Amino acid sequence: MKAAVVVTPGTIEIRDVPDPVCGPQDVVVRPAAVGICGTDLHIMDGEFAPAFPIIPGHEFAGEIVEVGSAVNGYAVGDQVAVDPSLYCGHCYQCKRARGNQCENWNAIGVSRSGAAAEFVAAPMANLFKLPAHLAARDAALIEPLSCAVRGFDVLPRRMADTFLIYGSGTMGLMMLELAKRAGAATVSMVDLNPERLETAKRLGCSAAVTDAGELDAPRGWDVVIDCTGAAAAIRDGLGRVGRGGTFLQFGVSAYDARVEIEPYEIYRREITITGSMAVLHSFDRAGELMAAGVLDPEIFVSHRFPLSRYAEALAQFRAGVGRKTLIEP
């Protein structure tokens, strides 16, 4: 089969590779769409994948073309989205229901062969069966949405909170949509990209600015979410959390990023600083939300590329062009 292969950091090629092997409790999926996200850039830069070569692609959905001998509830022809998370189930963190902190963590498309290929193997336990009205080529959005759902799991549950979100790319826009449905009084967006701010306005944010200093918020915000991973945005956001508020680090920063904090202000204002990493018991809930129409694929997906143009799609994503970019093998 054909696959996009990160051969070494910075080098990606379309190659012929062996078809995946279907274990007893696995299925083989023909991907209909595969999303590109910041994690793929980290893999390309040699930061995440434990070994090379690696086939990327952890945001995906498609059609089952083979089922293992012990698989039940699924059949060839079923349309599914796949949670890429592979937890060991027996380490200290897994036994405390913190699988996203698994001490032996793996993931399809990160440390195991992913979906930037004609076929990919996945465990039966990781499948979400798509309803008939939800196209598999759009359901690749479920994985990033499940990360956003996990982010909201760690936030306080209060009606009429005010939200400030840094970054109006795919994840920031997903956070916007969830905040609206979580009872936010206002949701303000900050981004340096005017085109992305226009999308935030289209989705009904309360304000869209290039600098949070343009906004009138003398008490700060109840919830500040960074979806950029950029040190400058994080630094600015930490200073805009109101008394008793929460700062969520959601964006993936570079390993060497550093931001100073003011411990006295955290103490004085009773600020909570928290993080959210990937998926944790949130994939099926994201699937249900997607099926209910929480996201409009026509707005969220800006570009679709064939597998043969994976390197071009990745370069465009790195340049900050568009919103969600999908590969359609």
mmCIF file of C-alpha atoms in Angstrom:
data_model
loop_
_atom_site.group_PDB
_atom_site.id
_atom_site.type_symbol
_atom_site.label_atom_id
_atom_site.label_comp_id
_atom_site.label_asym_id
_atom_site.label_seq_id
_atom_site.Cartn_x
_atom_site.Cartn_y
_atom_site.Cartn_z
ATOM 1 C CA MET A 1 0.000 0.000 0.000
ATOM 2 C CA LYS A 2 0.981 3.654 -0.396
ATOM 3 C CA ALA A 3 1.758 5.687 2.728
ATOM 4 C CA ALA A 4 3.288 8.980 3.749
ATOM 5 C CA VAL A 5 6.384 8.079 5.755
ATOM 6 C CA VAL A 6 8.468 10.392 7.925
ATOM 7 C CA VAL A 7 11.785 8.738 7.143
ATOM 8 C CA THR A 8 13.932 10.964 9.359
ATOM 9 C CA PRO A 9 13.122 14.270 11.060
ATOM 10 C CA GLY A 10 12.419 16.779 8.292
ATOM 11 C CA THR A 11 12.108 14.172 5.545
ATOM 12 C CA ILE A 12 8.799 12.721 4.356
ATOM 13 C CA GLU A 13 8.224 10.457 1.363
ATOM 14 C CA ILE A 14 5.326 8.628 -0.276
ATOM 15 C CA ARG A 15 6.389 4.983 -0.196
ATOM 16 C CA ASP A 16 5.128 1.482 -0.771
ATOM 17 C CA VAL A 17 4.890 -0.243 2.626
ATOM 18 C CA PRO A 18 3.431 -3.574 3.787
ATOM 19 C CA ASP A 19 -0.314 -3.717 4.441
ATOM 20 C CA PRO A 20 -1.212 -3.639 8.162
ATOM 21 C CA VAL A 21 -1.737 -6.924 9.983
ATOM 22 C CA CYS A 22 -5.195 -7.393 11.516
ATOM 23 C CA GLY A 23 -5.001 -8.914 15.005
ATOM 24 C CA PRO A 24 -7.888 -10.899 16.557
ATOM 25 C CA GLN A 25 -9.405 -7.820 18.247
ATOM 26 C CA ASP A 26 -8.425 -5.360 15.518
ATOM 27 C CA VAL A 27 -9.991 -4.005 12.380
ATOM 28 C CA VAL A 28 -8.375 -2.614 9.266
ATOM 29 C CA VAL A 29 -9.745 0.742 8.139
ATOM 30 C CA ARG A 30 -9.516 2.423 4.750
ATOM 31 C CA PRO A 31 -9.192 6.083 5.788
ATOM 32 C CA ALA A 32 -11.583 8.509 4.145
ATOM 33 C CA ALA A 33 -9.864 11.514 5.697
ATOM 34 C CA VAL A 34 -6.875 12.166 7.932
ATOM 35 C CA GLY A 35 -6.348 15.454 9.757
ATOM 36 C CA ILE A 36 -3.073 17.317 10.130
ATOM 37 C CA CYS A 37 -2.384 19.047 13.433
ATOM 38 C CA GLY A 38 0.444 20.462 15.548
ATOM 39 C CA THR A 39 1.440 17.006 16.755
ATOM 40 C CA ASP A 40 2.345 16.105 13.170
ATOM 41 C CA LEU A 41 4.722 19.070 13.062
ATOM 42 C CA HIS A 42 6.371 17.844 16.270
ATOM 43 C CA ILE A 43 6.742 14.388 14.705
ATOM 44 C CA MET A 44 8.214 15.930 11.562
ATOM 45 C CA ASP A 45 10.656 17.869 13.729
ATOM 46 C CA GLY A 46 11.751 14.707 15.542
ATOM 47 C CA GLU A 47 10.207 15.464 18.927
ATOM 48 C CA PHE A 48 7.350 13.004 19.488
ATOM 49 C CA ALA A 49 7.901 9.768 17.589
ATOM 50 C CA PRO A 50 10.095 7.286 19.512
ATOM 51 C CA ALA A 51 11.595 5.836 16.352
ATOM 52 C CA PHE A 52 11.771 6.487 12.627
ATOM 53 C CA PRO A 53 10.514 5.782 10.038
ATOM 54 C CA ILE A 54 6.911 6.424 11.125
ATOM 55 C CA ILE A 55 3.605 6.780 9.269
ATOM 56 C CA PRO A 56 1.774 9.789 10.780
ATOM 57 C CA GLY A 57 -1.982 10.338 10.925
ATOM 58 C CA HIS A 58 -3.819 10.169 14.255
ATOM 59 C CA GLU A 59 -7.008 12.094 13.361
ATOM 60 C CA PHE A 60 -8.966 9.827 11.058
ATOM 61 C CA ALA A 61 -12.171 8.100 10.060
ATOM 62 C CA GLY A 62 -13.063 5.682 7.316
ATOM 63 C CA GLU A 63 -14.514 2.317 6.313
ATOM 64 C CA ILE A 64 -13.757 -1.048 7.894
ATOM 65 C CA VAL A 65 -12.367 -3.420 5.243
ATOM 66 C CA GLU A 66 -11.283 -6.299 7.509
ATOM 67 C CA VAL A 67 -12.240 -7.515 10.980
ATOM 68 C CA GLY A 68 -10.293 -9.741 13.364
ATOM 69 C CA SER A 69 -11.553 -13.140 14.485
ATOM 70 C CA ALA A 70 -12.539 -11.864 17.966
ATOM 71 C CA VAL A 71 -14.236 -8.648 16.825
ATOM 72 C CA ASN A 72 -17.932 -8.268 17.571
ATOM 73 C CA GLY A 73 -20.329 -5.422 16.977
ATOM 74 C CA TYR A 74 -18.504 -4.245 13.859
ATOM 75 C CA ALA A 75 -18.485 -5.516 10.277
ATOM 76 C CA VAL A 76 -16.831 -4.855 6.963
ATOM 77 C CA GLY A 77 -18.414 -1.756 5.459
ATOM 78 C CA ASP A 78 -19.054 0.037 8.764
ATOM 79 C CA GLN A 79 -18.034 3.684 8.832
ATOM 80 C CA VAL A 80 -16.012 4.514 11.950
ATOM 81 C CA ALA A 81 -13.895 7.174 13.591
ATOM 82 C CA VAL A 82 -10.910 5.952 15.600
ATOM 83 C CA ASP A 83 -9.504 7.098 18.927
ATOM 84 C CA PRO A 84 -5.734 6.853 18.341
ATOM 85 C CA SER A 85 -4.867 6.487 22.048
ATOM 86 C CA LEU A 86 -3.196 3.211 23.073
ATOM 87 C CA TYR A 87 -3.038 2.879 26.864
ATOM 88 C CA CYS A 88 -1.379 -0.070 28.566
ATOM 89 C CA GLY A 89 -4.159 -0.470 31.170
ATOM 90 C CA HIS A 90 -1.872 -1.736 33.935
ATOM 91 C CA CYS A 91 0.441 1.113 34.977
ATOM 92 C CA TYR A 92 -0.086 3.369 38.004
ATOM 93 C CA GLN A 93 -1.798 6.098 35.941
ATOM 94 C CA CYS A 94 -4.052 3.754 33.944
ATOM 95 C CA LYS A 95 -5.283 2.070 37.131
ATOM 96 C CA ARG A 96 -6.303 5.509 38.387
ATOM 97 C CA ALA A 97 -8.319 6.308 35.246
ATOM 98 C CA ARG A 98 -5.638 8.651 33.908
ATOM 99 C CA GLY A 99 -4.886 6.829 30.679
ATOM 100 C CA ASN A 100 -3.733 9.974 28.891
ATOM 101 C CA GLN A 101 -0.870 9.994 31.419
ATOM 102 C CA CYS A 102 -0.090 6.309 30.782
ATOM 103 C CA GLU A 103 3.509 5.477 31.653
ATOM 104 C CA ASN A 104 3.643 3.268 28.544
ATOM 105 C CA TRP A 105 1.659 5.626 26.321
ATOM 106 C CA ASN A 106 1.422 4.950 22.604
ATOM 107 C CA ALA A 107 -0.800 6.265 19.847
ATOM 108 C CA ILE A 108 -1.708 5.385 16.288
ATOM 109 C CA GLY A 109 0.046 7.869 14.036
ATOM 110 C CA VAL A 110 2.473 8.981 16.738
ATOM 111 C CA SER A 111 4.373 5.925 17.911
ATOM 112 C CA ARG A 112 2.560 3.278 15.814
ATOM 113 C CA SER A 113 1.787 3.303 12.091
ATOM 114 C CA GLY A 114 -0.928 5.859 11.393
ATOM 115 C CA ALA A 115 -3.625 6.671 8.877
ATOM 116 C CA ALA A 116 -1.670 8.707 6.312
ATOM 117 C CA ALA A 117 -1.893 5.572 4.223
ATOM 118 C CA GLU A 118 -4.318 3.521 2.171
ATOM 119 C CA PHE A 119 -5.025 1.258 5.167
ATOM 120 C CA VAL A 120 -4.487 1.354 8.935
ATOM 121 C CA ALA A 121 -5.074 -1.148 11.754
ATOM 122 C CA ALA A 122 -6.942 -0.130 14.916
ATOM 123 C CA PRO A 123 -8.250 -1.904 18.047
ATOM 124 C CA MET A 124 -11.953 -2.666 18.212
ATOM 125 C CA ALA A 125 -12.080 -0.866 21.579
ATOM 126 C CA ASN A 126 -11.084 2.416 19.944
ATOM 127 C CA LEU A 127 -13.896 2.600 17.392
ATOM 128 C CA PHE A 128 -16.853 4.967 17.246
ATOM 129 C CA LYS A 129 -19.463 3.837 14.728
ATOM 130 C CA LEU A 130 -20.672 6.758 12.645
ATOM 131 C CA PRO A 131 -24.384 7.419 12.180
ATOM 132 C CA ALA A 132 -25.561 7.328 8.574
ATOM 133 C CA HIS A 133 -25.855 11.109 8.259
ATOM 134 C CA LEU A 134 -22.231 11.797 9.302
ATOM 135 C CA ALA A 135 -19.777 11.407 6.421
ATOM 136 C CA ALA A 136 -16.486 9.686 7.233
ATOM 137 C CA ARG A 137 -14.590 12.373 5.287
ATOM 138 C CA ASP A 138 -15.839 14.887 7.875
ATOM 139 C CA ALA A 139 -15.580 12.626 10.927
ATOM 140 C CA ALA A 140 -11.806 13.067 11.120
ATOM 141 C CA LEU A 141 -12.795 16.170 13.133
ATOM 142 C CA ILE A 142 -13.930 13.933 16.008
ATOM 143 C CA GLU A 143 -10.408 13.320 17.328
ATOM 144 C CA PRO A 144 -9.469 16.993 17.768
ATOM 145 C CA LEU A 145 -12.953 17.653 19.134
ATOM 146 C CA SER A 146 -12.383 14.909 21.711
ATOM 147 C CA CYS A 147 -9.255 16.768 22.858
ATOM 148 C CA ALA A 148 -11.343 19.933 23.252
ATOM 149 C CA VAL A 149 -13.954 17.998 25.231
ATOM 150 C CA ARG A 150 -11.166 16.771 27.522
ATOM 151 C CA GLY A 151 -10.093 20.385 27.952
ATOM 152 C CA PHE A 152 -13.560 21.311 29.166
ATOM 153 C CA ASP A 153 -13.520 18.361 31.546
ATOM 154 C CA VAL A 154 -10.802 20.080 33.586
ATOM 155 C CA LEU A 155 -12.503 23.488 33.620
ATOM 156 C CA PRO A 156 -14.952 24.679 36.304
ATOM 157 C CA ARG A 157 -18.680 24.238 35.635
ATOM 158 C CA ARG A 158 -20.192 27.684 36.008
ATOM 159 C CA MET A 159 -22.921 29.342 33.982
ATOM 160 C CA ALA A 160 -22.266 32.869 32.662
ATOM 161 C CA ASP A 161 -18.466 32.690 32.917
ATOM 162 C CA THR A 162 -16.455 34.958 30.629
ATOM 163 C CA PHE A 163 -13.957 33.252 28.293
ATOM 164 C CA LEU A 164 -10.829 34.576 26.588
ATOM 165 C CA ILE A 165 -9.303 32.225 24.010
ATOM 166 C CA TYR A 166 -5.888 32.725 22.411
ATOM 167 C CA GLY A 167 -5.709 31.267 18.921
ATOM 168 C CA SER A 168 -8.575 30.920 16.458
ATOM 169 C CA GLY A 169 -7.224 28.011 14.495
ATOM 170 C CA THR A 170 -9.057 24.681 14.542
ATOM 171 C CA MET A 171 -8.691 24.070 18.272
ATOM 172 C CA GLY A 172 -9.503 27.615 19.320
ATOM 173 C CA LEU A 173 -12.637 27.552 17.181
ATOM 174 C CA MET A 174 -13.653 24.212 18.693
ATOM 175 C CA MET A 175 -13.168 25.678 22.174
ATOM 176 C CA LEU A 176 -15.348 28.599 21.090
ATOM 177 C CA GLU A 177 -18.145 26.283 19.995
ATOM 178 C CA LEU A 178 -17.976 24.277 23.229
ATOM 179 C CA ALA A 179 -17.836 27.404 25.401
ATOM 180 C CA LYS A 180 -21.009 28.721 23.762
ATOM 181 C CA ARG A 181 -22.757 25.475 24.626
ATOM 182 C CA ALA A 182 -21.289 25.352 28.145
ATOM 183 C CA GLY A 183 -23.159 28.486 29.177
ATOM 184 C CA ALA A 184 -20.492 31.139 28.604
ATOM 185 C CA ALA A 185 -21.695 34.718 28.941
ATOM 186 C CA THR A 186 -19.046 35.938 26.482
ATOM 187 C CA VAL A 187 -16.289 34.332 24.420
ATOM 188 C CA SER A 188 -13.552 36.646 23.140
ATOM 189 C CA MET A 189 -10.930 35.471 20.658
ATOM 190 C CA VAL A 190 -7.347 36.667 20.146
ATOM 191 C CA ASP A 191 -5.293 35.866 17.062
ATOM 192 C CA LEU A 192 -2.730 37.620 14.875
ATOM 193 C CA ASN A 193 -4.304 36.137 11.722
ATOM 194 C CA PRO A 194 -7.177 38.354 10.447
ATOM 195 C CA GLU A 195 -8.635 35.545 8.309
ATOM 196 C CA ARG A 196 -8.947 33.249 11.308
ATOM 197 C CA LEU A 197 -10.562 36.033 13.331
ATOM 198 C CA GLU A 198 -13.150 36.425 10.582
ATOM 199 C CA THR A 199 -14.032 32.734 10.999
ATOM 200 C CA ALA A 200 -14.396 33.270 14.755
ATOM 201 C CA LYS A 201 -16.785 36.133 14.050
ATOM 202 C CA ARG A 202 -18.730 33.929 11.646
ATOM 203 C CA LEU A 203 -19.131 31.375 14.443
ATOM 204 C CA GLY A 204 -20.536 34.012 16.790
ATOM 205 C CA CYS A 205 -17.765 34.978 19.176
ATOM 206 C CA SER A 206 -18.338 38.044 21.349
ATOM 207 C CA ALA A 207 -15.178 39.813 20.166
ATOM 208 C CA ALA A 208 -12.276 39.044 17.837
ATOM 209 C CA VAL A 209 -9.065 41.041 18.252
ATOM 210 C CA THR A 210 -5.346 40.848 17.543
ATOM 211 C CA ASP A 211 -4.468 42.099 21.039
ATOM 212 C CA ALA A 212 -6.416 41.343 24.223
ATOM 213 C CA GLY A 213 -5.506 44.842 25.371
ATOM 214 C CA GLU A 214 -8.132 46.129 22.925
ATOM 215 C CA LEU A 215 -10.871 44.588 25.067
ATOM 216 C CA ASP A 216 -12.546 46.263 28.009
ATOM 217 C CA ALA A 217 -12.283 43.781 30.866
ATOM 218 C CA PRO A 218 -11.314 45.541 34.104
ATOM 219 C CA ARG A 219 -11.988 42.385 36.166
ATOM 220 C CA GLY A 220 -10.206 40.063 33.766
ATOM 221 C CA TRP A 221 -11.772 36.816 32.567
ATOM 222 C CA ASP A 222 -13.136 33.833 34.449
ATOM 223 C CA VAL A 223 -11.554 31.382 32.012
ATOM 224 C CA VAL A 224 -8.507 32.005 29.823
ATOM 225 C CA ILE A 225 -7.512 29.269 27.363
ATOM 226 C CA ASP A 226 -4.298 29.201 25.363
ATOM 227 C CA CYS A 227 -4.636 27.250 22.113
ATOM 228 C CA THR A 228 -1.414 28.545 20.554
ATOM 229 C CA GLY A 229 1.427 27.104 22.608
ATOM 230 C CA ALA A 230 3.236 30.407 21.993
ATOM 231 C CA ALA A 231 5.110 31.766 24.994
ATOM 232 C CA ALA A 232 4.044 35.358 24.291
ATOM 233 C CA ALA A 233 0.362 34.411 24.221
ATOM 234 C CA ILE A 234 0.668 32.315 27.392
ATOM 235 C CA ARG A 235 2.473 35.106 29.203
ATOM 236 C CA ASP A 236 -0.197 37.615 28.201
ATOM 237 C CA GLY A 237 -3.047 35.255 29.045
ATOM 238 C CA LEU A 238 -1.797 34.499 32.543
ATOM 239 C CA GLY A 239 -1.980 38.188 33.337
ATOM 240 C CA ARG A 240 -5.585 38.441 32.213
ATOM 241 C CA VAL A 241 -7.141 35.790 34.447
ATOM 242 C CA GLY A 242 -9.601 37.381 36.853
ATOM 243 C CA ARG A 243 -9.855 36.723 40.581
ATOM 244 C CA GLY A 244 -10.797 33.113 41.228
ATOM 245 C CA GLY A 245 -10.365 32.359 37.538
ATOM 246 C CA THR A 246 -8.772 29.490 35.630
ATOM 247 C CA PHE A 247 -6.005 29.411 33.022
ATOM 248 C CA LEU A 248 -5.999 26.321 30.784
ATOM 249 C CA GLN A 249 -2.834 25.456 28.866
ATOM 250 C CA PHE A 250 -4.297 23.628 25.900
ATOM 251 C CA GLY A 251 -1.930 24.490 23.048
ATOM 252 C CA VAL A 252 1.199 22.379 22.534
ATOM 253 C CA SER A 253 4.338 24.419 23.195
ATOM 254 C CA ALA A 254 7.860 23.770 22.020
ATOM 255 C CA TYR A 255 9.851 21.738 24.547
ATOM 256 C CA ASP A 256 12.120 24.679 25.303
ATOM 257 C CA ALA A 257 9.347 27.277 25.762
ATOM 258 C CA ARG A 258 9.545 29.101 29.101
ATOM 259 C CA VAL A 259 7.150 31.557 30.747
ATOM 260 C CA GLU A 260 7.639 33.354 34.059
ATOM 261 C CA ILE A 261 4.799 33.337 36.566
ATOM 262 C CA GLU A 262 4.090 35.498 39.599
ATOM 263 C CA PRO A 263 3.425 33.168 42.547
ATOM 264 C CA TYR A 264 2.127 36.010 44.707
ATOM 265 C CA GLU A 265 -0.551 36.875 42.125
ATOM 266 C CA ILE A 266 -1.623 33.228 41.894
ATOM 267 C CA TYR A 267 -1.973 33.226 45.666
ATOM 268 C CA ARG A 268 -3.614 36.636 45.954
ATOM 269 C CA ARG A 269 -6.137 36.175 43.189
ATOM 270 C CA GLU A 270 -6.716 32.447 43.813
ATOM 271 C CA ILE A 271 -5.940 31.565 40.226
ATOM 272 C CA THR A 272 -6.004 27.964 39.020
ATOM 273 C CA ILE A 273 -3.482 27.000 36.328
ATOM 274 C CA THR A 274 -4.164 23.668 34.710
ATOM 275 C CA GLY A 275 -3.369 21.638 31.611
ATOM 276 C CA SER A 276 -5.159 19.235 29.316
ATOM 277 C CA MET A 277 -3.399 16.527 27.313
ATOM 278 C CA ALA A 278 -5.043 14.703 24.415
ATOM 279 C CA VAL A 279 -8.023 12.372 24.903
ATOM 280 C CA LEU A 280 -9.408 10.885 28.105
ATOM 281 C CA HIS A 281 -12.803 9.123 28.007
ATOM 282 C CA SER A 282 -13.916 11.885 25.654
ATOM 283 C CA PHE A 283 -13.849 10.331 22.184
ATOM 284 C CA ASP A 284 -17.357 8.883 22.119
ATOM 285 C CA ARG A 285 -18.761 12.077 23.637
ATOM 286 C CA ALA A 286 -17.064 14.041 20.874
ATOM 287 C CA GLY A 287 -18.579 11.651 18.353
ATOM 288 C CA GLU A 288 -22.031 12.261 19.780
ATOM 289 C CA LEU A 289 -21.473 16.025 19.669
ATOM 290 C CA MET A 290 -20.262 15.818 16.080
ATOM 291 C CA ALA A 291 -23.291 13.739 15.128
ATOM 292 C CA ALA A 292 -25.517 16.348 16.800
ATOM 293 C CA GLY A 293 -24.035 19.086 14.619
ATOM 294 C CA VAL A 294 -21.818 20.937 17.106
ATOM 295 C CA LEU A 295 -19.312 21.587 14.293
ATOM 296 C CA ASP A 296 -19.965 22.613 10.699
ATOM 297 C CA PRO A 297 -17.376 20.819 8.512
ATOM 298 C CA GLU A 298 -17.886 23.374 5.750
ATOM 299 C CA ILE A 299 -16.530 26.028 8.106
ATOM 300 C CA PHE A 300 -13.914 24.000 9.965
ATOM 301 C CA VAL A 301 -12.288 22.239 7.007
ATOM 302 C CA SER A 302 -10.507 24.686 4.733
ATOM 303 C CA HIS A 303 -8.310 22.382 2.627
ATOM 304 C CA ARG A 304 -8.389 18.786 1.398
ATOM 305 C CA PHE A 305 -5.311 17.177 -0.212
ATOM 306 C CA PRO A 306 -4.632 13.758 -1.750
ATOM 307 C CA LEU A 307 -2.096 11.525 -0.011
ATOM 308 C CA SER A 308 0.456 12.241 -2.747
ATOM 309 C CA ARG A 309 0.576 15.894 -1.597
ATOM 310 C CA TYR A 310 1.034 15.206 2.113
ATOM 311 C CA ALA A 311 4.322 17.121 2.339
ATOM 312 C CA GLU A 312 2.746 20.146 0.662
ATOM 313 C CA ALA A 313 -0.245 20.010 3.019
ATOM 314 C CA LEU A 314 2.051 19.814 6.046
ATOM 315 C CA ALA A 315 4.102 22.785 4.846
ATOM 316 C CA GLN A 316 0.952 24.837 4.294
ATOM 317 C CA PHE A 317 -0.282 23.960 7.782
ATOM 318 C CA ARG A 318 3.079 24.971 9.276
ATOM 319 C CA ALA A 319 2.748 28.334 7.512
ATOM 320 C CA GLY A 320 -0.563 28.942 9.307
ATOM 321 C CA VAL A 321 -2.691 28.892 6.174
ATOM 322 C CA GLY A 322 -6.341 27.903 6.528
ATOM 323 C CA ARG A 323 -8.067 26.033 9.314
ATOM 324 C CA LYS A 324 -8.292 22.220 9.417
ATOM 325 C CA THR A 325 -6.382 20.513 6.636
ATOM 326 C CA LEU A 326 -7.435 16.979 5.709
ATOM 327 C CA ILE A 327 -5.660 14.315 3.686
ATOM 328 C CA GLU A 328 -7.956 12.048 1.669
ATOM 329 C CA PRO A 329 -6.034 8.878 0.803
#
